[in-house]
Amino acid sequence: MVTKLPKVDIVTTGMGWTGGIVAAELTKAGYHVVGLERGVERSIEDYLHGHDELKYNIHKELMQKLTKDTITFRNTLNDAAKPVRDEGAFVVGTGTGGGGAHWGGQTYRYFPYDFQIRSKTIEKYGESKIPAGVTIQDWGISYDEIEPYYAKFEQMAGISGEPDPLAGHRSIDYPTPPLKKLPQMKMFHEAAEKLGYHPFVVPTANVSESYTNPDGETLNACQYCAFCGNYGCEYGAKADPIVTVIPTAKKTGNFELRTNSIVTRVLYDGTKATGVLYKDTRTGEEFEQPADLVVLTSYIFNNVRLLLLSGIGKPYNPKTGEGIIGKNYTDHHTITGAIGYFEEKKFNSYIGTGSLGSAFNDFNADNFDHANLDFIHGGQIEMHLMGNEPIANNPAPFGTPTWGKEFKKNSLHYFYRNVTVVSQRAILPHKDHYLDLDPTYTDDYGDPLIRVTFDYTEMDHKRNEFLVEKCNEVVKEMGADIIDTIPMAEHFGGRFTFQHDGGGVIMGDSPDNSAVNNYMQMWDVDNLFVCGASAFPHFGPTNPTPTVGALAYRAAEGMIEYLKNGGGPLVSKK
Amino acid sequence: MSKQEKNNPILDNRSSRRTFIKNSGLTVGGLVLGGALGTLVGGKTETTSHTKTSGATHTAIDYSDTRQFFVRQKDFDALSTAAELIYPEDEHGPGAITLGAPYFIDKQLASPWGISTDDYRKGPFQPGEVPLDKAEIMLQGVRKLNEVSEKEHEGTVFKDLTEEQQIAILTSFQAGEVEMDLVNSAAFFALLRTLTLQGCFSDPLYGGNKNMAGWKMKEFPGAQMSYTSYLEEEEFVLIEPISLGGHKHS
């Protein structure tokens, strides 16, 4: 028995950053939005007892539990996928705030190069520079076109930062000054400058001073308490949808939040999305929510899964290269770089925030010449001070046993005597890497799970080798006594621990190469918008949220346009 | 204290419990049977303290060294011995046992986490996948420690071996060389190591890191609310730790 509810203007499927941004913008414009969220409603009062490493960092209190569903994973088309079973191996936010509750708050923009990666590569190095099977494409939007939306996201979230001298142009400064430079950061800056690079303090949603955003929401000053990434902020000092866009939507009176509501299908009549089907996760009761606009705002895996389960769009087939839904899945997990150990220095590295640190981009994007290199794109070299938590951090130089007397001695000695310089690098899409429905494993309702097929390509390894060497160089210049290089695993091991995945409902300038246009509007179903990193044709080197947020602001603008003009495609097909 | 305990003077303190055990006929050949009662022969004394509230005297018993999960003393002994090998007491400070890690592990395994309630548990389980929950892995593992020990050392249980012998056995588990049922011994070892470190360094509210001694040893300040005063300090600043218990509001 399905209860059919009265029609609304807009229904969203998840209340993290994208659902929150869409809800705020559309309700401010006078439209009625229903936000469906499978998890619970959270407020910062939930975080008052939150300085608990075991509960939040290890047992992932804020994340979706894998009890009802998970994803499955395999490296190649020939493997049988296995479910990701361990709660710690698949990190996806749930509840209001979603990933925006537990994120660390690093807020870099992607480079102009990223949005036109294919044409810029061909222009400079020729088409032969792109290895066979690597399916990079232009995003159907230029940096100049997305820039105002980046600015809008940064102004909403109160981002603290200083300009990266090598990044794309900025129309407006960061709304708040960068976080303080700790001694380790000063060492990083000195070392990087000595080497001729261009360091900057990492831009962050851990706000450096009290700030009221254009919607009238106030963020408080960060206390550097270090219970940040994987935690919610009890000070309201980390931009989170529950202290920004969700209250903005609520105060319009046009927003209705329904928690414990898991969307199972997008209803589709062959031309339009007519609404969604969802279940109350507690009772199993089923509802139909009709809407003029359906906006998918869950994490990429669920966005893709909902389309596949609902029979919308043509599923990607890696054997023929046909179809689009599920194509270009990318993931830039596995942090690699170098750890430096110091005998004479002892840092106060209990201090931190989810994104306190410094970085440089001299080896990112096409900021350096690739003519004699056998890879394209690059990565950011960076150092973070997130606070060394005592369970997760037992640093000891390689060669130290992992337990026993020697382990104890070294891990105590070096606990405050180390820095880690890492590289977040681009991982480019490949024709064999994609998402589809698993043939074996299901969720509690009997629906197939999403299946991830992914591994690193040869070029990903070469890019990594190059970047790790740069990390080593910086750590050496910082004066470390012992340097250990963190190797990259030969194959992706199936731990999805950063909530940094992209692709599956990719954007582009034509329905031939993409599922959505640059307003996140489905080419084939003009009242269905799919927001999130699912739209990324490749994963840029750094954290995805600002780009996700910018694209959501653009999508919201498109939705308002669509509703005002009585429908139709927002971008004409090429 | 529960109503039942208040009404049952036999459970009030250790000596009267001993009387209870003696009189109840539950001992067989010097071994005490039964779960909670087993802890009484473990050599640990439960600390008691008396508090006076509004004229009435209450006896508050500290149950932190009482087991919820491990029933057999022999299993718990093997666990404690192995945890101490992983994080031994030495000149740098307390080890796993002093920090309460074995009791922390016991509580974790008795919790929903122990039965892997937040994990995906649907079949089919493919080769290499572990169909057991964490409690099953740990129980089988500690029993296997004793089994291997008794087999290789003429009936001597794991805790009574020399340290060298103990390390050799634990190393063979770590290397995945010990045959176990539905799980690789390396996976058991990894879980044991993880739990031991959690027991040494998690907030004391979970029963390990007793008196924040793990944090003190590591010079970790615990659940502080702000570090804004120390941001630009060049020298190391030692801060007395506080636990979440220290956050209590009235």
PDB file of N, CA and C in Angstrom, chain A residues 51-52 54-55 58-59 65-67 70 81-83 85 87 182-183 223-225 234-235 346-348 350-351 388 390-391 393-394 402-405 407-409 412 415-416 441-442 444, chain B residues 85-88 90 92-94 108 113 117-120 122-127 129 163 170 174 189 193 198 206 215 217-221 224-227 231 233 235-237 239 244:
ATOM      1  N   HIS A  51      33.901  14.925  21.992  1.00  0.00           N
ATOM      2  CA  HIS A  51      35.357  14.777  21.903  1.00  0.00           C
ATOM      3  C   HIS A  51      35.774  13.349  22.255  1.00  0.00           C
ATOM      4  N   ASP A  52      35.387  12.433  21.407  1.00  0.00           N
ATOM      5  CA  ASP A  52      35.510  11.018  21.717  1.00  0.00           C
ATOM      6  C   ASP A  52      36.036  10.301  20.471  1.00  0.00           C
ATOM      7  N   LEU A  54      37.130   7.258  19.944  1.00  0.00           N
ATOM      8  CA  LEU A  54      36.629   5.906  19.667  1.00  0.00           C
ATOM      9  C   LEU A  54      35.271   5.958  18.973  1.00  0.00           C
ATOM     10  N   LYS A  55      34.400   6.793  19.507  1.00  0.00           N
ATOM     11  CA  LYS A  55      33.030   6.836  18.981  1.00  0.00           C
ATOM     12  C   LYS A  55      32.960   7.456  17.585  1.00  0.00           C
ATOM     13  N   ILE A  58      36.858   6.354  15.155  1.00  0.00           N
ATOM     14  CA  ILE A  58      37.070   4.927  14.899  1.00  0.00           C
ATOM     15  C   ILE A  58      35.747   4.251  14.519  1.00  0.00           C
ATOM     16  N   HIS A  59      34.720   4.464  15.314  1.00  0.00           N
ATOM     17  CA  HIS A  59      33.447   3.775  15.045  1.00  0.00           C
ATOM     18  C   HIS A  59      32.484   4.584  14.170  1.00  0.00           C
ATOM     19  N   LYS A  65      25.352   3.640   8.632  1.00  0.00           N
ATOM     20  CA  LYS A  65      25.703   2.284   9.036  1.00  0.00           C
ATOM     21  C   LYS A  65      25.488   1.349   7.849  1.00  0.00           C
ATOM     22  N   LEU A  66      26.220   0.258   7.846  1.00  0.00           N
ATOM     23  CA  LEU A  66      26.139  -0.641   6.693  1.00  0.00           C
ATOM     24  C   LEU A  66      25.131  -1.769   6.925  1.00  0.00           C
ATOM     25  N   THR A  67      24.372  -1.644   7.981  1.00  0.00           N
ATOM     26  CA  THR A  67      23.426  -2.688   8.360  1.00  0.00           C
ATOM     27  C   THR A  67      22.444  -3.019   7.236  1.00  0.00           C
ATOM     28  N   THR A  70      25.188  -1.466   1.561  1.00  0.00           N
ATOM     29  CA  THR A  70      26.569  -1.029   1.392  1.00  0.00           C
ATOM     30  C   THR A  70      26.831  -0.929  -0.104  1.00  0.00           C
ATOM     31  N   ALA A  81      32.717  -9.110  -7.458  1.00  0.00           N
ATOM     32  CA  ALA A  81      32.790  -8.049  -6.449  1.00  0.00           C
ATOM     33  C   ALA A  81      32.401  -8.590  -5.085  1.00  0.00           C
ATOM     34  N   LYS A  82      33.055  -8.041  -4.068  1.00  0.00           N
ATOM     35  CA  LYS A  82      32.699  -8.387  -2.686  1.00  0.00           C
ATOM     36  C   LYS A  82      32.076  -7.169  -2.024  1.00  0.00           C
ATOM     37  N   PRO A  83      31.157  -7.399  -1.100  1.00  0.00           N
ATOM     38  CA  PRO A  83      30.590  -6.239  -0.396  1.00  0.00           C
ATOM     39  C   PRO A  83      31.631  -5.589   0.517  1.00  0.00           C
ATOM     40  N   ARG A  85      32.104  -4.645   3.850  1.00  0.00           N
ATOM     41  CA  ARG A  85      31.311  -5.076   5.012  1.00  0.00           C
ATOM     42  C   ARG A  85      31.585  -4.273   6.281  1.00  0.00           C
ATOM     43  N   GLU A  87      32.128  -1.313   8.782  1.00  0.00           N
ATOM     44  CA  GLU A  87      31.639   0.065   8.921  1.00  0.00           C
ATOM     45  C   GLU A  87      32.743   1.100   8.732  1.00  0.00           C
ATOM     46  N   LEU A 182      50.893  27.570  12.481  1.00  0.00           N
ATOM     47  CA  LEU A 182      51.602  26.919  13.571  1.00  0.00           C
ATOM     48  C   LEU A 182      53.070  26.721  13.182  1.00  0.00           C
ATOM     49  N   PRO A 183      53.952  26.456  14.172  1.00  0.00           N
ATOM     50  CA  PRO A 183      55.384  26.329  13.846  1.00  0.00           C
ATOM     51  C   PRO A 183      55.671  25.344  12.712  1.00  0.00           C
ATOM     52  N   GLN A 223      38.191  26.822  17.497  1.00  0.00           N
ATOM     53  CA  GLN A 223      39.004  26.738  18.713  1.00  0.00           C
ATOM     54  C   GLN A 223      40.210  25.813  18.565  1.00  0.00           C
ATOM     55  N   TYR A 224      40.439  25.275  17.359  1.00  0.00           N
ATOM     56  CA  TYR A 224      41.590  24.398  17.094  1.00  0.00           C
ATOM     57  C   TYR A 224      41.605  23.181  18.015  1.00  0.00           C
ATOM     58  N   CYS A 225      40.417  22.703  18.416  1.00  0.00           N
ATOM     59  CA  CYS A 225      40.337  21.628  19.415  1.00  0.00           C
ATOM     60  C   CYS A 225      40.720  20.274  18.849  1.00  0.00           C
ATOM     61  N   GLU A 234      30.756  21.396  17.889  1.00  0.00           N
ATOM     62  CA  GLU A 234      29.830  21.888  18.909  1.00  0.00           C
ATOM     63  C   GLU A 234      29.824  23.408  19.024  1.00  0.00           C
ATOM     64  N   TYR A 235      30.837  24.042  18.416  1.00  0.00           N
ATOM     65  CA  TYR A 235      30.884  25.502  18.461  1.00  0.00           C
ATOM     66  C   TYR A 235      30.106  26.136  17.307  1.00  0.00           C
ATOM     67  N   LYS A 346      59.909  18.936  19.033  1.00  0.00           N
ATOM     68  CA  LYS A 346      58.722  18.275  19.580  1.00  0.00           C
ATOM     69  C   LYS A 346      57.569  19.264  19.414  1.00  0.00           C
ATOM     70  N   PHE A 347      56.632  18.892  18.545  1.00  0.00           N
ATOM     71  CA  PHE A 347      55.564  19.827  18.173  1.00  0.00           C
ATOM     72  C   PHE A 347      54.329  19.656  19.057  1.00  0.00           C
ATOM     73  N   ASN A 348      53.556  20.717  19.164  1.00  0.00           N
ATOM     74  CA  ASN A 348      52.277  20.625  19.897  1.00  0.00           C
ATOM     75  C   ASN A 348      51.205  20.072  18.950  1.00  0.00           C
ATOM     76  N   TYR A 350      48.959  17.993  19.171  1.00  0.00           N
ATOM     77  CA  TYR A 350      47.582  17.699  19.607  1.00  0.00           C
ATOM     78  C   TYR A 350      46.636  18.791  19.093  1.00  0.00           C
ATOM     79  N   ILE A 351      47.239  19.950  18.712  1.00  0.00           N
ATOM     80  CA  ILE A 351      46.437  21.053  18.179  1.00  0.00           C
ATOM     81  C   ILE A 351      46.099  20.772  16.718  1.00  0.00           C
ATOM     82  N   ASN A 388      46.924  15.002  16.389  1.00  0.00           N
ATOM     83  CA  ASN A 388      47.292  13.581  16.458  1.00  0.00           C
ATOM     84  C   ASN A 388      46.474  12.891  17.524  1.00  0.00           C
ATOM     85  N   PRO A 390      45.289   9.838  19.823  1.00  0.00           N
ATOM     86  CA  PRO A 390      46.202   8.832  20.378  1.00  0.00           C
ATOM     87  C   PRO A 390      45.914   7.378  19.987  1.00  0.00           C
ATOM     88  N   ILE A 391      44.687   7.056  19.573  1.00  0.00           N
ATOM     89  CA  ILE A 391      44.458   5.667  19.139  1.00  0.00           C
ATOM     90  C   ILE A 391      45.000   5.506  17.723  1.00  0.00           C
ATOM     91  N   ASN A 393      47.071   7.321  16.021  1.00  0.00           N
ATOM     92  CA  ASN A 393      48.438   7.740  15.726  1.00  0.00           C
ATOM     93  C   ASN A 393      49.455   7.087  16.651  1.00  0.00           C
ATOM     94  N   ASN A 394      50.194   6.168  16.104  1.00  0.00           N
ATOM     95  CA  ASN A 394      51.304   5.544  16.814  1.00  0.00           C
ATOM     96  C   ASN A 394      52.494   5.531  15.869  1.00  0.00           C
ATOM     97  N   THR A 402      55.392  -3.714  14.746  1.00  0.00           N
ATOM     98  CA  THR A 402      54.083  -3.077  14.927  1.00  0.00           C
ATOM     99  C   THR A 402      53.503  -3.326  16.312  1.00  0.00           C
ATOM    100  N   TRP A 403      54.234  -4.019  17.159  1.00  0.00           N
ATOM    101  CA  TRP A 403      53.769  -4.229  18.531  1.00  0.00           C
ATOM    102  C   TRP A 403      54.958  -4.603  19.410  1.00  0.00           C
ATOM    103  N   GLY A 404      54.749  -4.547  20.708  1.00  0.00           N
ATOM    104  CA  GLY A 404      55.809  -4.941  21.635  1.00  0.00           C
ATOM    105  C   GLY A 404      56.654  -3.758  22.101  1.00  0.00           C
ATOM    106  N   LYS A 405      57.754  -4.087  22.753  1.00  0.00           N
ATOM    107  CA  LYS A 405      58.556  -3.065  23.453  1.00  0.00           C
ATOM    108  C   LYS A 405      59.100  -1.981  22.529  1.00  0.00           C
ATOM    109  N   PHE A 407      58.057  -1.148  19.577  1.00  0.00           N
ATOM    110  CA  PHE A 407      56.934  -0.368  19.039  1.00  0.00           C
ATOM    111  C   PHE A 407      56.511   0.689  20.048  1.00  0.00           C
ATOM    112  N   LYS A 408      56.354   0.276  21.288  1.00  0.00           N
ATOM    113  CA  LYS A 408      55.905   1.213  22.315  1.00  0.00           C
ATOM    114  C   LYS A 408      56.915   2.352  22.467  1.00  0.00           C
ATOM    115  N   LYS A 409      58.182   1.985  22.569  1.00  0.00           N
ATOM    116  CA  LYS A 409      59.223   2.989  22.775  1.00  0.00           C
ATOM    117  C   LYS A 409      59.226   4.019  21.633  1.00  0.00           C
ATOM    118  N   LEU A 412      55.934   6.189  21.273  1.00  0.00           N
ATOM    119  CA  LEU A 412      55.847   7.241  22.298  1.00  0.00           C
ATOM    120  C   LEU A 412      56.838   8.362  21.988  1.00  0.00           C
ATOM    121  N   PHE A 415      55.737  10.459  18.893  1.00  0.00           N
ATOM    122  CA  PHE A 415      54.326  10.900  18.812  1.00  0.00           C
ATOM    123  C   PHE A 415      54.208  12.383  18.455  1.00  0.00           C
ATOM    124  N   TYR A 416      55.035  13.201  19.069  1.00  0.00           N
ATOM    125  CA  TYR A 416      55.006  14.639  18.765  1.00  0.00           C
ATOM    126  C   TYR A 416      56.205  15.083  17.931  1.00  0.00           C
ATOM    127  N   TYR A 441      24.423  -9.079  -4.550  1.00  0.00           N
ATOM    128  CA  TYR A 441      24.120  -8.575  -3.207  1.00  0.00           C
ATOM    129  C   TYR A 441      23.019  -7.512  -3.236  1.00  0.00           C
ATOM    130  N   THR A 442      22.193  -7.537  -2.200  1.00  0.00           N
ATOM    131  CA  THR A 442      21.044  -6.622  -2.142  1.00  0.00           C
ATOM    132  C   THR A 442      20.994  -5.874  -0.812  1.00  0.00           C
ATOM    133  N   ASP A 444      18.314  -4.319   2.346  1.00  0.00           N
ATOM    134  CA  ASP A 444      17.264  -4.929   3.175  1.00  0.00           C
ATOM    135  C   ASP A 444      15.938  -5.062   2.432  1.00  0.00           C
TER     136      ASP A 444
ATOM    137  N   LEU B  85      51.553  -8.237  25.778  1.00  0.00           N
ATOM    138  CA  LEU B  85      52.693  -8.412  24.863  1.00  0.00           C
ATOM    139  C   LEU B  85      52.685  -7.321  23.792  1.00  0.00           C
ATOM    140  N   ILE B  86      51.490  -6.975  23.358  1.00  0.00           N
ATOM    141  CA  ILE B  86      51.376  -5.950  22.316  1.00  0.00           C
ATOM    142  C   ILE B  86      51.761  -4.577  22.868  1.00  0.00           C
ATOM    143  N   TYR B  87      51.300  -4.291  24.077  1.00  0.00           N
ATOM    144  CA  TYR B  87      51.642  -3.001  24.698  1.00  0.00           C
ATOM    145  C   TYR B  87      52.118  -3.246  26.123  1.00  0.00           C
ATOM    146  N   PRO B  88      53.419  -3.592  26.262  1.00  0.00           N
ATOM    147  CA  PRO B  88      53.929  -4.034  27.571  1.00  0.00           C
ATOM    148  C   PRO B  88      54.244  -2.876  28.532  1.00  0.00           C
ATOM    149  N   ASP B  90      56.653  -0.996  30.890  1.00  0.00           N
ATOM    150  CA  ASP B  90      58.118  -0.894  30.919  1.00  0.00           C
ATOM    151  C   ASP B  90      58.512   0.435  31.527  1.00  0.00           C
ATOM    152  N   HIS B  92      58.872   3.151  30.270  1.00  0.00           N
ATOM    153  CA  HIS B  92      58.178   4.303  29.682  1.00  0.00           C
ATOM    154  C   HIS B  92      56.778   4.495  30.253  1.00  0.00           C
ATOM    155  N   GLY B  93      56.284   3.476  30.955  1.00  0.00           N
ATOM    156  CA  GLY B  93      54.957   3.642  31.539  1.00  0.00           C
ATOM    157  C   GLY B  93      54.145   2.358  31.534  1.00  0.00           C
ATOM    158  N   PRO B  94      52.874   2.493  31.921  1.00  0.00           N
ATOM    159  CA  PRO B  94      52.018   1.315  32.080  1.00  0.00           C
ATOM    160  C   PRO B  94      51.760   0.571  30.779  1.00  0.00           C
ATOM    161  N   GLN B 108      33.778  -4.020  24.914  1.00  0.00           N
ATOM    162  CA  GLN B 108      33.530  -3.790  23.489  1.00  0.00           C
ATOM    163  C   GLN B 108      32.891  -5.012  22.839  1.00  0.00           C
ATOM    164  N   TRP B 113      28.821  -3.410  18.970  1.00  0.00           N
ATOM    165  CA  TRP B 113      29.987  -3.446  18.098  1.00  0.00           C
ATOM    166  C   TRP B 113      30.569  -4.866  18.022  1.00  0.00           C
ATOM    167  N   THR B 117      27.038  -5.111  14.575  1.00  0.00           N
ATOM    168  CA  THR B 117      25.704  -4.677  14.148  1.00  0.00           C
ATOM    169  C   THR B 117      25.739  -3.579  13.089  1.00  0.00           C
ATOM    170  N   ASP B 118      26.849  -2.842  12.990  1.00  0.00           N
ATOM    171  CA  ASP B 118      26.887  -1.759  12.010  1.00  0.00           C
ATOM    172  C   ASP B 118      27.522  -2.196  10.685  1.00  0.00           C
ATOM    173  N   ASP B 119      27.864  -3.461  10.593  1.00  0.00           N
ATOM    174  CA  ASP B 119      28.498  -3.967   9.371  1.00  0.00           C
ATOM    175  C   ASP B 119      27.468  -4.639   8.456  1.00  0.00           C
ATOM    176  N   TYR B 120      27.831  -4.770   7.199  1.00  0.00           N
ATOM    177  CA  TYR B 120      26.977  -5.499   6.245  1.00  0.00           C
ATOM    178  C   TYR B 120      27.243  -6.988   6.436  1.00  0.00           C
ATOM    179  N   LYS B 122      25.198  -9.675   5.133  1.00  0.00           N
ATOM    180  CA  LYS B 122      24.443 -10.600   4.280  1.00  0.00           C
ATOM    181  C   LYS B 122      25.401 -11.456   3.436  1.00  0.00           C
ATOM    182  N   GLY B 123      24.997 -12.680   3.202  1.00  0.00           N
ATOM    183  CA  GLY B 123      25.778 -13.575   2.362  1.00  0.00           C
ATOM    184  C   GLY B 123      25.501 -13.313   0.907  1.00  0.00           C
ATOM    185  N   PRO B 124      26.106 -14.046   0.004  1.00  0.00           N
ATOM    186  CA  PRO B 124      27.076 -15.114   0.303  1.00  0.00           C
ATOM    187  C   PRO B 124      28.450 -14.555   0.708  1.00  0.00           C
ATOM    188  N   PHE B 125      29.136 -15.326   1.552  1.00  0.00           N
ATOM    189  CA  PHE B 125      30.504 -14.972   1.918  1.00  0.00           C
ATOM    190  C   PHE B 125      31.452 -15.688   0.960  1.00  0.00           C
ATOM    191  N   GLN B 126      32.301 -14.915   0.311  1.00  0.00           N
ATOM    192  CA  GLN B 126      33.212 -15.487  -0.682  1.00  0.00           C
ATOM    193  C   GLN B 126      34.520 -15.893  -0.018  1.00  0.00           C
ATOM    194  N   PRO B 127      35.314 -16.694  -0.725  1.00  0.00           N
ATOM    195  CA  PRO B 127      36.614 -17.084  -0.157  1.00  0.00           C
ATOM    196  C   PRO B 127      37.391 -15.842   0.278  1.00  0.00           C
ATOM    197  N   GLU B 129      36.525 -13.915   2.731  1.00  0.00           N
ATOM    198  CA  GLU B 129      35.653 -13.086   3.567  1.00  0.00           C
ATOM    199  C   GLU B 129      35.410 -13.800   4.901  1.00  0.00           C
ATOM    200  N   GLU B 163      58.203 -15.324  28.211  1.00  0.00           N
ATOM    201  CA  GLU B 163      57.869 -14.230  27.295  1.00  0.00           C
ATOM    202  C   GLU B 163      58.316 -14.555  25.874  1.00  0.00           C
ATOM    203  N   LEU B 170      52.578 -15.577  19.353  1.00  0.00           N
ATOM    204  CA  LEU B 170      51.806 -14.425  18.847  1.00  0.00           C
ATOM    205  C   LEU B 170      52.302 -14.022  17.451  1.00  0.00           C
ATOM    206  N   GLN B 174      50.258 -13.576  13.954  1.00  0.00           N
ATOM    207  CA  GLN B 174      50.350 -12.368  13.119  1.00  0.00           C
ATOM    208  C   GLN B 174      50.682 -12.727  11.671  1.00  0.00           C
ATOM    209  N   PHE B 189      44.799 -11.463  14.832  1.00  0.00           N
ATOM    210  CA  PHE B 189      45.864 -10.676  15.448  1.00  0.00           C
ATOM    211  C   PHE B 189      45.636  -9.180  15.224  1.00  0.00           C
ATOM    212  N   ARG B 193      45.288  -6.426  18.109  1.00  0.00           N
ATOM    213  CA  ARG B 193      46.183  -5.268  18.210  1.00  0.00           C
ATOM    214  C   ARG B 193      45.380  -3.967  18.230  1.00  0.00           C
ATOM    215  N   GLN B 198      43.194   0.617  21.312  1.00  0.00           N
ATOM    216  CA  GLN B 198      41.987   1.366  21.687  1.00  0.00           C
ATOM    217  C   GLN B 198      41.815   1.338  23.213  1.00  0.00           C
ATOM    218  N   TYR B 206      35.132   4.182  28.463  1.00  0.00           N
ATOM    219  CA  TYR B 206      34.911   2.836  27.923  1.00  0.00           C
ATOM    220  C   TYR B 206      35.607   1.748  28.742  1.00  0.00           C
ATOM    221  N   TRP B 215      46.976   8.361  28.304  1.00  0.00           N
ATOM    222  CA  TRP B 215      47.158   9.726  27.779  1.00  0.00           C
ATOM    223  C   TRP B 215      48.329  10.425  28.461  1.00  0.00           C
ATOM    224  N   MET B 217      50.973   9.084  29.732  1.00  0.00           N
ATOM    225  CA  MET B 217      52.206   8.505  29.195  1.00  0.00           C
ATOM    226  C   MET B 217      52.514   9.092  27.808  1.00  0.00           C
ATOM    227  N   LYS B 218      51.469   9.286  27.022  1.00  0.00           N
ATOM    228  CA  LYS B 218      51.642   9.775  25.654  1.00  0.00           C
ATOM    229  C   LYS B 218      51.655  11.303  25.591  1.00  0.00           C
ATOM    230  N   GLU B 219      51.455  11.927  26.750  1.00  0.00           N
ATOM    231  CA  GLU B 219      51.386  13.400  26.869  1.00  0.00           C
ATOM    232  C   GLU B 219      50.266  13.974  26.017  1.00  0.00           C
ATOM    233  N   PHE B 220      49.194  13.197  25.885  1.00  0.00           N
ATOM    234  CA  PHE B 220      48.032  13.647  25.110  1.00  0.00           C
ATOM    235  C   PHE B 220      47.044  14.342  26.045  1.00  0.00           C
ATOM    236  N   PRO B 221      46.588  15.544  25.701  1.00  0.00           N
ATOM    237  CA  PRO B 221      45.751  16.302  26.640  1.00  0.00           C
ATOM    238  C   PRO B 221      44.285  15.875  26.720  1.00  0.00           C
ATOM    239  N   GLN B 224      40.212  18.217  25.424  1.00  0.00           N
ATOM    240  CA  GLN B 224      40.248  19.669  25.665  1.00  0.00           C
ATOM    241  C   GLN B 224      39.240  20.385  24.762  1.00  0.00           C
ATOM    242  N   MET B 225      38.812  21.540  25.200  1.00  0.00           N
ATOM    243  CA  MET B 225      37.822  22.294  24.422  1.00  0.00           C
ATOM    244  C   MET B 225      38.443  23.335  23.499  1.00  0.00           C
ATOM    245  N   SER B 226      39.681  23.769  23.795  1.00  0.00           N
ATOM    246  CA  SER B 226      40.273  24.824  22.972  1.00  0.00           C
ATOM    247  C   SER B 226      41.787  24.841  23.136  1.00  0.00           C
ATOM    248  N   TYR B 227      42.474  25.114  22.051  1.00  0.00           N
ATOM    249  CA  TYR B 227      43.929  25.265  22.111  1.00  0.00           C
ATOM    250  C   TYR B 227      44.375  26.638  21.622  1.00  0.00           C
ATOM    251  N   LEU B 231      48.722  28.284  20.034  1.00  0.00           N
ATOM    252  CA  LEU B 231      48.915  28.075  18.597  1.00  0.00           C
ATOM    253  C   LEU B 231      50.326  28.376  18.115  1.00  0.00           C
ATOM    254  N   GLU B 233      53.125  28.630  20.031  1.00  0.00           N
ATOM    255  CA  GLU B 233      54.197  28.179  20.928  1.00  0.00           C
ATOM    256  C   GLU B 233      55.222  27.351  20.165  1.00  0.00           C
ATOM    257  N   GLU B 235      57.809  25.847  21.750  1.00  0.00           N
ATOM    258  CA  GLU B 235      58.210  24.728  22.609  1.00  0.00           C
ATOM    259  C   GLU B 235      57.014  23.842  22.889  1.00  0.00           C
ATOM    260  N   PHE B 236      57.282  22.597  23.257  1.00  0.00           N
ATOM    261  CA  PHE B 236      56.190  21.686  23.588  1.00  0.00           C
ATOM    262  C   PHE B 236      55.520  22.132  24.891  1.00  0.00           C
ATOM    263  N   VAL B 237      54.194  22.145  24.885  1.00  0.00           N
ATOM    264  CA  VAL B 237      53.441  22.525  26.084  1.00  0.00           C
ATOM    265  C   VAL B 237      52.731  21.285  26.619  1.00  0.00           C
ATOM    266  N   ILE B 239      50.082  19.597  28.766  1.00  0.00           N
ATOM    267  CA  ILE B 239      48.795  19.977  29.353  1.00  0.00           C
ATOM    268  C   ILE B 239      48.209  18.771  30.070  1.00  0.00           C
ATOM    269  N   LEU B 244      36.171  12.987  28.883  1.00  0.00           N
ATOM    270  CA  LEU B 244      34.795  13.451  28.673  1.00  0.00           C
ATOM    271  C   LEU B 244      34.060  13.576  29.998  1.00  0.00           C
TER     272      LEU B 244
END
